[in-house]
Short mmCIF file of C-alpha atoms in Angstrom, two decimals:
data_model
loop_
_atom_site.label_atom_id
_atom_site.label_comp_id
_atom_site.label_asym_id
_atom_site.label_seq_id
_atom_site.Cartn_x
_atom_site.Cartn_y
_atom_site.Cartn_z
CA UNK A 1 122.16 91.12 127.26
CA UNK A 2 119.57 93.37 125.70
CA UNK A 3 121.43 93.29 122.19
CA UNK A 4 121.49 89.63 122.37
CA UNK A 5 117.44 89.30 123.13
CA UNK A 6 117.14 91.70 120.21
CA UNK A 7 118.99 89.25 118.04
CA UNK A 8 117.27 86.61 119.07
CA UNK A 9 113.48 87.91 118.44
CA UNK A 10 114.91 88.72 115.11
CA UNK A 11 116.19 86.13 113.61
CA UNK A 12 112.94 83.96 115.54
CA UNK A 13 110.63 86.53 113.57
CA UNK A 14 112.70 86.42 109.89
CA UNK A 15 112.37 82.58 109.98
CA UNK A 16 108.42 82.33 111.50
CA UNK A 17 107.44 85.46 108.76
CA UNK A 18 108.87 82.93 105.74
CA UNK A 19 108.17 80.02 107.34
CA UNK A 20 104.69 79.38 105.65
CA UNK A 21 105.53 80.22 102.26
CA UNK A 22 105.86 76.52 101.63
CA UNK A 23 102.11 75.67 102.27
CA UNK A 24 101.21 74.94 98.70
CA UNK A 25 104.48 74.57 96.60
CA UNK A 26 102.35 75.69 93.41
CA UNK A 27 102.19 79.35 94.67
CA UNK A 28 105.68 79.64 96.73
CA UNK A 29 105.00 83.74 97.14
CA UNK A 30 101.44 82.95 98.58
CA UNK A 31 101.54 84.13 102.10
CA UNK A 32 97.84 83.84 103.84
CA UNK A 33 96.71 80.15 105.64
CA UNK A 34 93.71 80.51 102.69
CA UNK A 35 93.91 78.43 99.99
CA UNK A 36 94.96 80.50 96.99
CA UNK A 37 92.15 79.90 94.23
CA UNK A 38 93.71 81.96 91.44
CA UNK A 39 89.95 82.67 89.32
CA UNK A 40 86.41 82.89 90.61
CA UNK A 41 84.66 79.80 89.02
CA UNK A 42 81.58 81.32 87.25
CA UNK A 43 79.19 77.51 87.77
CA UNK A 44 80.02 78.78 91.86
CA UNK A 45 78.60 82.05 91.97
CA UNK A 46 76.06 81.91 89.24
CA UNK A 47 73.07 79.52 88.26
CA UNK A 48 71.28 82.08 86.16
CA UNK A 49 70.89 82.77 82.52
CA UNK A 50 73.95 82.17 80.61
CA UNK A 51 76.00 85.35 80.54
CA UNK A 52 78.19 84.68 77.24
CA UNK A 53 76.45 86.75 75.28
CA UNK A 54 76.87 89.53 76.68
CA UNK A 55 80.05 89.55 78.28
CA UNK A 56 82.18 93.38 78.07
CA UNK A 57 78.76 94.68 76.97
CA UNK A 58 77.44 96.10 80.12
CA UNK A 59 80.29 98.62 79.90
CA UNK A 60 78.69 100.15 77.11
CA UNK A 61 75.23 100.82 79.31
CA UNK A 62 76.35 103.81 81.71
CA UNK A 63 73.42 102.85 84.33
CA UNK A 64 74.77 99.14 84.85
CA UNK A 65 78.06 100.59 84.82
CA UNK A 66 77.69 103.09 87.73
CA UNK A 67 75.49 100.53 89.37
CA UNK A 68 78.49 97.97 88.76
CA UNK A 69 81.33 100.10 90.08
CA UNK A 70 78.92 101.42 93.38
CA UNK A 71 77.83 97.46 94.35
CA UNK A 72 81.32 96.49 93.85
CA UNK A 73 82.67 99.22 96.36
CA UNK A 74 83.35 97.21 99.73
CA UNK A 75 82.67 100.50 101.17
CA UNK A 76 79.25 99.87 100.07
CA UNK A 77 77.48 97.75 102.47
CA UNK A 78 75.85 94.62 101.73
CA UNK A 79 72.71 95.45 102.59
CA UNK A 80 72.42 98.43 100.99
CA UNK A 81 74.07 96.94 97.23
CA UNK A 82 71.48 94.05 97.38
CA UNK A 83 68.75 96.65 97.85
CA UNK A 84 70.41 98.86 94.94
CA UNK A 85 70.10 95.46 93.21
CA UNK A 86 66.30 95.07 93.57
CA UNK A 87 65.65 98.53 92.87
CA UNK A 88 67.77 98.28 89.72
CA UNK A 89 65.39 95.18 88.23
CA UNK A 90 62.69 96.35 89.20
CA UNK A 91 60.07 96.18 85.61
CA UNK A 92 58.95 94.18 83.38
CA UNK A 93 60.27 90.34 82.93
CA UNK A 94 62.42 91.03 79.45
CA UNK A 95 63.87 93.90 81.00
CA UNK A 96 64.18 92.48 83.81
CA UNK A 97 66.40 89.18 82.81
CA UNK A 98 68.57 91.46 79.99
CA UNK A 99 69.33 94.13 82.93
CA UNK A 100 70.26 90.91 85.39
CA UNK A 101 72.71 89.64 82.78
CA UNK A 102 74.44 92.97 82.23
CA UNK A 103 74.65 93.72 85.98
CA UNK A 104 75.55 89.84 87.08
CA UNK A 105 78.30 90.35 84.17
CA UNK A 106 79.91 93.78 85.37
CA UNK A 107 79.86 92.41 88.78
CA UNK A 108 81.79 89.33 87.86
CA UNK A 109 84.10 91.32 85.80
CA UNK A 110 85.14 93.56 87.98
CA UNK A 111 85.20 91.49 91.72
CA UNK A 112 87.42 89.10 89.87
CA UNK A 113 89.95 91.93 88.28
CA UNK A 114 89.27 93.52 91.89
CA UNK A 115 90.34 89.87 93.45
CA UNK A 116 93.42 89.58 91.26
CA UNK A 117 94.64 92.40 92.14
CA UNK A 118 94.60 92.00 95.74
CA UNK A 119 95.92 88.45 94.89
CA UNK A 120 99.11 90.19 93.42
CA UNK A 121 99.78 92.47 95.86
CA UNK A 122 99.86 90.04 98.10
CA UNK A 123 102.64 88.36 96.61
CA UNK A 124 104.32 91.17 96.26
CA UNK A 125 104.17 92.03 99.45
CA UNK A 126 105.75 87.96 100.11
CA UNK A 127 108.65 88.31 98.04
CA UNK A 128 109.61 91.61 100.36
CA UNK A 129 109.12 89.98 103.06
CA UNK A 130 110.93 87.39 102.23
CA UNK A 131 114.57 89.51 101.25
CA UNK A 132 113.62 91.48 104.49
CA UNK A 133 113.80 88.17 106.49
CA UNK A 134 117.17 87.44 104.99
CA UNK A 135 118.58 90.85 105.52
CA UNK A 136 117.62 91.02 109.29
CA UNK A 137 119.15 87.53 109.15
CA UNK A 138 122.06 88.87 108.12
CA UNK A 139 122.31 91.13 110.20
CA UNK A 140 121.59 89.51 113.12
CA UNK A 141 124.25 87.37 112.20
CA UNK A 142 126.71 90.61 111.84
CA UNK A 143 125.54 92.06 115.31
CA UNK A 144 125.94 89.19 117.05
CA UNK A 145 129.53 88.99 115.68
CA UNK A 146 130.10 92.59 116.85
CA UNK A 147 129.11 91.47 120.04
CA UNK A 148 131.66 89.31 120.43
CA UNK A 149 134.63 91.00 118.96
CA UNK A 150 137.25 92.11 121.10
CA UNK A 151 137.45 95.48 121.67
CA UNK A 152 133.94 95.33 121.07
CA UNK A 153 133.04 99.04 118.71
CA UNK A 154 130.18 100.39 121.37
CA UNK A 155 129.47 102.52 118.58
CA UNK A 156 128.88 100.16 115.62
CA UNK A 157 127.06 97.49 117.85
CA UNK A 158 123.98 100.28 118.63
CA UNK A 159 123.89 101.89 115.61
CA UNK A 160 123.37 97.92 114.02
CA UNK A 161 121.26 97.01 116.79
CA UNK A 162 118.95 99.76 116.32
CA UNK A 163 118.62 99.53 112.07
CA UNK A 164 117.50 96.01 113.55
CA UNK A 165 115.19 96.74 115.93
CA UNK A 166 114.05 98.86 112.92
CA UNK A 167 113.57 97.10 110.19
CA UNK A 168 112.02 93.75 112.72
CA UNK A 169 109.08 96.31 113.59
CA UNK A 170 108.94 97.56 110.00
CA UNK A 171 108.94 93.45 108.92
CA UNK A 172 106.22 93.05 112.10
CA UNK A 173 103.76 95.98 111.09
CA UNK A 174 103.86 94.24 107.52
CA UNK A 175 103.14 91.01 108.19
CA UNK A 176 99.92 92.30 110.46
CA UNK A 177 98.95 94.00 107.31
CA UNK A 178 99.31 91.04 105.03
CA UNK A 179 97.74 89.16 107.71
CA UNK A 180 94.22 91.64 107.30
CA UNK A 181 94.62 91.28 103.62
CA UNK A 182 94.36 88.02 103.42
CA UNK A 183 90.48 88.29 103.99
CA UNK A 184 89.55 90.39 101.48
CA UNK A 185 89.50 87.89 98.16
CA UNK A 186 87.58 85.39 100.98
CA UNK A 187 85.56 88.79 101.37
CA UNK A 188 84.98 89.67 97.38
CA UNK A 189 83.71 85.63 96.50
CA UNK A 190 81.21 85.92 99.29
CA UNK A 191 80.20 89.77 97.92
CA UNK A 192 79.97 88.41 94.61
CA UNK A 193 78.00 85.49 95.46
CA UNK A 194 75.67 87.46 97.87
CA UNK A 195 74.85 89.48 95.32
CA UNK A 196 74.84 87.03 92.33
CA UNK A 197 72.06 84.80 94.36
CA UNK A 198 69.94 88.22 94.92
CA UNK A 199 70.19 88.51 91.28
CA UNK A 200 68.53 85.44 90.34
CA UNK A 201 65.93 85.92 93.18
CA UNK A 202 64.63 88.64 91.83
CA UNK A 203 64.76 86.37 88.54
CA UNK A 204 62.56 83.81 89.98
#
């Protein structure tokens, strides 16, 4: 009985761990509830001075660029980046509006290689999921037939019930993973627009 209840919760979890992929048929590996939005639009997070102009060149400043890699650090808190920010343009108006550009430009640059990168893993992460919901499938499939067979192999049936029982927590601790992922590119927009808006404030 408990082999069969293993089975079971198996083959229940493989099809409920796949079962959303489906969601939005233009990104079939996308596994969170979000809405995938594959690219930060710039008009969302940014109402300031155009940026164009200056683009990849705030790598080439090595103040904006340790500022840029510290504010974009989610182990730097909010609070503390936005007062890093002000800080950072504090002086006089010209300097103040070139400095903003380079800074709002590194920070855009990187959140959004930062958010694509997350993005990928994630479906990564999907398409495992999804051959390690076939194979416990499978196997489920296999065990129960074991099960059933007459003489029944004592021997084979546990040592395939427990590489099940294995790989279903390995396929469980995953998905609780990819679950907590899914926040962070929610996470990196709001950073970026938190600190985007501060940006122009202290434009103003």
């Amino acid at each position: 009985m408990m082999f069969r209840m293993v089975t079971m919760a198996a083959v229940a979890l493989a099809i409920a761990g796949t079962a959303a992929r489906a969601a939005d048929p233009r990104y079939p590996d996308w596994p969170c509830t979000q809405a995938k939005v594959p690219d930060i639009s710039l008009a969302a997070v940014w109402a300031g001075p155009p940026v164009d102009d200056v683009q990849s060149k705030w790598k080439d400043d090595a103040k904006v660029s340790a500022l840029v890699a510290k504010l974009s650090a989610r182990k730097t808190p909010l609070d503390e980046a936005e007062r890093s920010v002000k800080e950072f343009l504090a002086g006089s108006a010209a300097d103040k509006t070139a400095n903003a550009k380079l800074l709002f430009a590194g920070l855009f640059d990187t959140l959004n290689a930062q958010r694509s990168q997350v993005m990928s893993g994630l479906e990564r992460v999907s398409r495992k999921q999804r051959e390690a919901a076939d194979k416990i499938r499978e196997e489920a499939v296999q065990l129960q037939a074991l099960q059933s067979a007459t003489p029944r192999d004592e021997a084979k049936v546990e040592a395939l019930n427990n590489d099940l029982i294995w790989k279903t927590r390995i396929f469980e601790d995953r998905h609780k993973v990819v679950r907590f992922v899914c926040e962070v590119p929610t996470a990196i927009d709001q950073r970026l627009f938190a600190l985007g808006r501060v940006i122009q404030q202290e434009l103003e």
